[in-house]
Structure formats: C-alpha cells, structure tokens
CSV table of C-alpha atoms in Angstrom, one decimal:
chain,number,residue,atom,x,y,z
K,30,UNK,CA,24.2,10.6,13.7
K,31,UNK,CA,22.4,12.4,10.8
K,32,UNK,CA,19.1,11.0,9.6
K,33,UNK,CA,18.3,11.4,5.9
K,34,UNK,CA,14.8,11.8,4.5
K,35,UNK,CA,11.8,13.8,5.6
K,36,UNK,CA,12.1,15.3,9.1
K,37,UNK,CA,9.5,16.8,11.5
K,38,UNK,CA,6.3,15.6,10.0
K,39,UNK,CA,3.4,13.9,11.7
K,40,UNK,CA,1.5,11.0,10.3
K,41,UNK,CA,-1.8,12.3,11.9
K,42,UNK,CA,-3.2,15.8,11.6
K,43,UNK,CA,-6.4,16.6,13.4
K,44,UNK,CA,-8.7,19.1,11.6
K,45,UNK,CA,-12.1,20.3,12.6
K,46,UNK,CA,-14.4,21.0,9.5
K,47,UNK,CA,-15.3,24.7,9.0
K,48,UNK,CA,-12.2,26.1,10.8
K,49,UNK,CA,-10.5,27.3,7.6
K,50,UNK,CA,-7.1,26.3,6.2
K,51,UNK,CA,-4.5,24.5,8.2
K,52,UNK,CA,-0.8,23.9,7.4
K,53,UNK,CA,-0.3,20.2,7.4
K,54,UNK,CA,3.5,20.1,7.9
K,55,UNK,CA,4.8,23.6,9.0
K,56,UNK,CA,8.2,22.4,10.2
K,57,UNK,CA,8.8,19.6,7.8
K,58,UNK,CA,12.0,19.6,5.7
K,59,UNK,CA,14.1,17.1,3.7
K,60,UNK,CA,17.6,16.1,4.9
K,61,UNK,CA,19.7,14.9,2.0
K,62,UNK,CA,23.2,13.4,1.9
K,63,UNK,CA,24.7,16.7,0.8
K,64,UNK,CA,25.0,16.0,-2.9
K,65,UNK,CA,23.4,18.2,-5.5
K,66,UNK,CA,19.7,17.5,-6.2
K,67,UNK,CA,18.1,18.1,-9.5
K,68,UNK,CA,14.5,17.7,-8.3
K,69,UNK,CA,12.3,16.3,-5.6
K,70,UNK,CA,8.8,14.9,-6.2
K,71,UNK,CA,6.4,14.1,-3.3
K,72,UNK,CA,2.9,12.8,-3.0
K,73,UNK,CA,0.6,13.4,0.0
K,74,UNK,CA,-2.5,11.3,0.4
K,75,UNK,CA,-5.2,12.3,2.9
K,76,UNK,CA,-7.4,9.8,4.5
K,77,UNK,CA,-10.4,10.4,6.8
K,78,UNK,CA,-11.0,7.9,9.6
K,79,UNK,CA,-14.7,8.6,9.8
K,80,UNK,CA,-16.4,5.6,7.9
K,81,UNK,CA,-19.3,7.6,6.6
K,82,UNK,CA,-17.6,10.8,5.5
K,83,UNK,CA,-14.7,11.7,3.2
K,84,UNK,CA,-13.4,14.9,1.6
K,85,UNK,CA,-16.8,15.2,0.0
K,86,UNK,CA,-18.6,14.7,3.3
K,87,UNK,CA,-22.3,14.8,3.2
K,88,UNK,CA,-23.8,18.1,4.5
K,89,UNK,CA,-27.3,16.8,5.1
K,90,UNK,CA,-28.6,14.7,8.0
K,91,UNK,CA,-30.4,11.4,7.2
K,92,UNK,CA,-33.7,12.9,8.1
K,93,UNK,CA,-33.1,15.9,5.9
K,94,UNK,CA,-32.1,13.7,3.0
K,95,UNK,CA,-35.3,11.6,3.4
K,96,UNK,CA,-37.4,14.8,3.3
K,97,UNK,CA,-35.5,16.2,0.4
K,98,UNK,CA,-35.8,13.0,-1.6
K,99,UNK,CA,-39.5,12.6,-0.9
K,100,UNK,CA,-39.3,9.4,1.2
K,101,UNK,CA,-42.5,8.0,2.5
K,102,UNK,CA,-43.3,8.8,6.1
K,103,UNK,CA,-44.3,5.2,6.6
K,104,UNK,CA,-40.9,3.8,5.8
K,105,UNK,CA,-39.3,1.1,7.9
K,106,UNK,CA,-35.8,1.6,9.3
K,107,UNK,CA,-34.1,-1.8,9.1
K,108,UNK,CA,-31.0,-0.6,11.1
K,109,UNK,CA,-32.4,1.6,13.9
K,110,UNK,CA,-30.5,2.6,17.0
K,111,UNK,CA,-30.4,-0.4,19.4
K,112,UNK,CA,-33.1,-0.4,22.1
K,113,UNK,CA,-35.1,-3.0,24.1
K,114,UNK,CA,-37.4,-3.6,21.1
K,115,UNK,CA,-34.8,-3.1,18.4
K,116,UNK,CA,-31.8,-5.0,19.7
K,117,UNK,CA,-30.6,-6.6,16.4
K,118,UNK,CA,-28.1,-3.7,15.8
K,119,UNK,CA,-26.6,-3.9,19.3
K,120,UNK,CA,-23.4,-5.8,18.2
K,121,UNK,CA,-22.7,-3.8,15.0
K,122,UNK,CA,-19.7,-1.5,14.7
K,123,UNK,CA,-20.9,2.1,14.5
K,124,UNK,CA,-19.6,5.6,13.9
K,125,UNK,CA,-21.6,8.7,14.8
K,126,UNK,CA,-22.7,10.8,11.8
K,127,UNK,CA,-24.0,14.3,11.4
K,128,UNK,CA,-26.9,15.2,13.7
K,129,UNK,CA,-26.4,11.9,15.5
K,130,UNK,CA,-27.2,9.8,12.4
K,131,UNK,CA,-26.1,6.2,13.0
K,132,UNK,CA,-23.6,4.8,10.5
K,133,UNK,CA,-22.8,1.1,10.6
K,134,UNK,CA,-19.6,-0.5,9.3
K,135,UNK,CA,-19.9,-3.9,7.7
K,136,UNK,CA,-16.7,-5.8,6.7
K,137,UNK,CA,-18.1,-9.1,5.6
K,138,UNK,CA,-17.8,-10.8,9.0
K,139,UNK,CA,-20.9,-9.5,10.8
K,140,UNK,CA,-24.5,-9.0,9.9
K,141,UNK,CA,-27.8,-7.9,11.4
K,142,UNK,CA,-30.6,-10.5,11.5
K,143,UNK,CA,-33.8,-8.4,11.2
K,144,UNK,CA,-36.8,-10.0,12.8
K,145,UNK,CA,-39.6,-11.3,10.5
K,146,UNK,CA,-42.2,-8.9,12.0
K,147,UNK,CA,-40.1,-5.9,10.7
K,148,UNK,CA,-39.5,-7.0,7.1
K,149,UNK,CA,-42.2,-7.9,4.6
K,150,UNK,CA,-42.1,-11.5,3.3
K,151,UNK,CA,-42.7,-10.4,-0.3
K,152,UNK,CA,-42.5,-6.9,-1.8
K,153,UNK,CA,-45.6,-5.4,-3.4
K,154,UNK,CA,-45.6,-4.0,-7.0
K,155,UNK,CA,-44.6,-0.6,-5.6
K,156,UNK,CA,-41.8,-0.3,-3.1
K,157,UNK,CA,-38.6,1.7,-2.4
K,158,UNK,CA,-35.3,0.6,-0.9
K,159,UNK,CA,-33.2,3.5,0.2
K,160,UNK,CA,-29.6,3.1,1.3
K,161,UNK,CA,-26.5,5.3,1.7
K,162,UNK,CA,-23.4,3.2,1.2
K,163,UNK,CA,-19.6,3.8,1.1
K,164,UNK,CA,-18.1,0.9,-0.7
K,165,UNK,CA,-14.6,0.2,-1.9
K,166,UNK,CA,-12.8,-2.5,-3.7
K,167,UNK,CA,-12.0,-5.6,-1.7
K,168,UNK,CA,-8.6,-7.0,-2.6
K,169,UNK,CA,-8.6,-10.7,-3.4
K,170,UNK,CA,-12.3,-11.1,-2.9
K,171,UNK,CA,-13.5,-9.5,-6.1
K,172,UNK,CA,-15.7,-12.4,-7.1
K,173,UNK,CA,-17.5,-12.8,-3.8
K,174,UNK,CA,-21.0,-11.5,-3.4
K,175,UNK,CA,-21.5,-8.9,-0.7
K,176,UNK,CA,-25.1,-8.9,0.5
K,177,UNK,CA,-26.7,-5.7,1.9
K,178,UNK,CA,-30.2,-7.0,2.3
K,179,UNK,CA,-31.7,-10.5,1.8
K,180,UNK,CA,-35.1,-12.1,2.5
K,181,UNK,CA,-35.1,-15.8,2.0
K,182,UNK,CA,-37.1,-19.0,2.8
K,183,UNK,CA,-36.5,-20.3,6.3
K,184,UNK,CA,-36.3,-23.8,4.9
K,185,UNK,CA,-33.4,-25.9,3.5
K,186,UNK,CA,-34.0,-24.5,0.0
K,187,UNK,CA,-32.9,-21.0,1.1
K,188,UNK,CA,-34.6,-19.4,-1.9
K,189,UNK,CA,-34.2,-15.6,-2.0
K,190,UNK,CA,-37.4,-13.7,-2.3
K,191,UNK,CA,-35.5,-10.5,-2.8
K,192,UNK,CA,-31.8,-9.5,-2.3
K,193,UNK,CA,-29.7,-6.4,-2.7
K,194,UNK,CA,-26.0,-7.1,-3.1
K,195,UNK,CA,-22.7,-6.0,-4.6
K,196,UNK,CA,-20.9,-8.4,-7.0
K,197,UNK,CA,-18.0,-7.6,-9.4
K,198,UNK,CA,-18.3,-3.8,-9.0
K,199,UNK,CA,-22.1,-3.9,-9.7
K,200,UNK,CA,-25.0,-3.3,-7.4
K,201,UNK,CA,-27.6,-6.0,-8.1
K,202,UNK,CA,-31.2,-6.2,-7.0
K,203,UNK,CA,-32.9,-9.6,-7.2
K,204,UNK,CA,-36.7,-9.8,-7.0
K,205,UNK,CA,-38.4,-13.1,-7.5
K,206,UNK,CA,-42.0,-13.2,-8.2
K,207,UNK,CA,-44.5,-14.7,-5.8
K,208,UNK,CA,-45.6,-18.3,-6.5
K,209,UNK,CA,-49.1,-17.0,-7.3
K,210,UNK,CA,-47.7,-14.9,-10.2
K,211,UNK,CA,-46.0,-17.7,-12.1
K,212,UNK,CA,-47.6,-16.7,-15.4
K,213,UNK,CA,-46.7,-13.0,-15.1
K,214,UNK,CA,-43.5,-12.0,-16.8
K,215,UNK,CA,-41.3,-9.4,-15.1
K,216,UNK,CA,-37.5,-9.0,-14.8
K,217,UNK,CA,-35.9,-10.7,-11.8
K,218,UNK,CA,-32.5,-9.0,-11.7
K,219,UNK,CA,-31.4,-5.4,-12.0
K,220,UNK,CA,-27.8,-4.4,-12.3
K,221,UNK,CA,-26.0,-1.0,-11.8
K,222,UNK,CA,-22.3,-0.5,-12.4
K,223,UNK,CA,-20.5,1.1,-9.4
K,224,UNK,CA,-17.8,3.6,-9.8
K,225,UNK,CA,-15.1,2.9,-7.2
C-alpha cells in the first residue's frame, strides 16, 4: 500500500536556544500519485509551548527588567512564589522562566485572591503597576472582560476601587477616586489598544 502526501516528518521538533541552526525535516518528502505536478506550495507554522516565551523570547530576567526600567525597590510582588506566608499562588499553573522567573498561566477559570494586607485599599496620587503579559484573542469570548487586577468593596455593592483588565482588544485601567475626593475631577478610565 502506497501512502500519498508528506512522509517522514515529525510534528514535534526539540530545539535548545543558542545551539545554532537545525534542520526541521531532514528526511521529509512528498509522495504523489505519479501524475505530473505543476507546483507545490506549503506553509510551516512554528509554535513554542513555553507560555512566556516565543520566537521573540525575552532575554532579560524579571529582576534585570525591573532594574533596567527603574522600578522602585519598595515594590510589592502580587504573585510571588508560593511559601508558608505567600500561599495564594500555590494552586496556579506555572511555567519556569529565565533565571527561575515565575510565569503564571491564567485561562479565565482560575484566579489568585491576594490578602488585604498585601494590597493597598486605595492607590495614592503616585503609583506604578508593572506587568508582563502574553495575551491572545479568545475565540467566541471577545466581549467578555478579562480582569488582571481588581480591588473592590467587600460588601454587596462590589464597587471597584481600581481594576486593570482587557476588554475588546483594549487594556483598561479603572481608578475610582476616594469618597473624600468627590469634588476633585480626574479621569476614571484609561484605555490602550492592544496589538494581537
């Protein structure tokens, strides 16, 4: 029995970064039905299974990036490695990053509930939120809001004090003013268009 189509190719090819070029399909060939061919067109798509890195993989560790970008030394890591005192990340799916950086995978079904003592109730006039995120389109769920960070009332009203989320290909930051600043005008929402 003769099989037609592409022969001797592997769906998975392991490659270690920095090892130079590698032939993807050294023994692959196309078996045809014997008739004349005028042309053959193929497409090869490469995917990387590491959730935090792609073909443009980051070459700096998280600590190096914080130093390079001038992040405050007094910053608070909201998703630290799980320990006895920081156990809210224990159930999250992770992938190890460069220099043992922790990378978390969120698919809309899990979350981390960060204790009140870690997160400020209201943000001051000067603050920074830093995040590195790989985000792609979500088929069929385009209109749903994907929350990255939210601080809300613990009562039935569930009023958000601040929130960072993705909605309709936009990164949105919501910042409500404190009740003591009712007469002070300032914008409440900031939007950035995401390229994906």
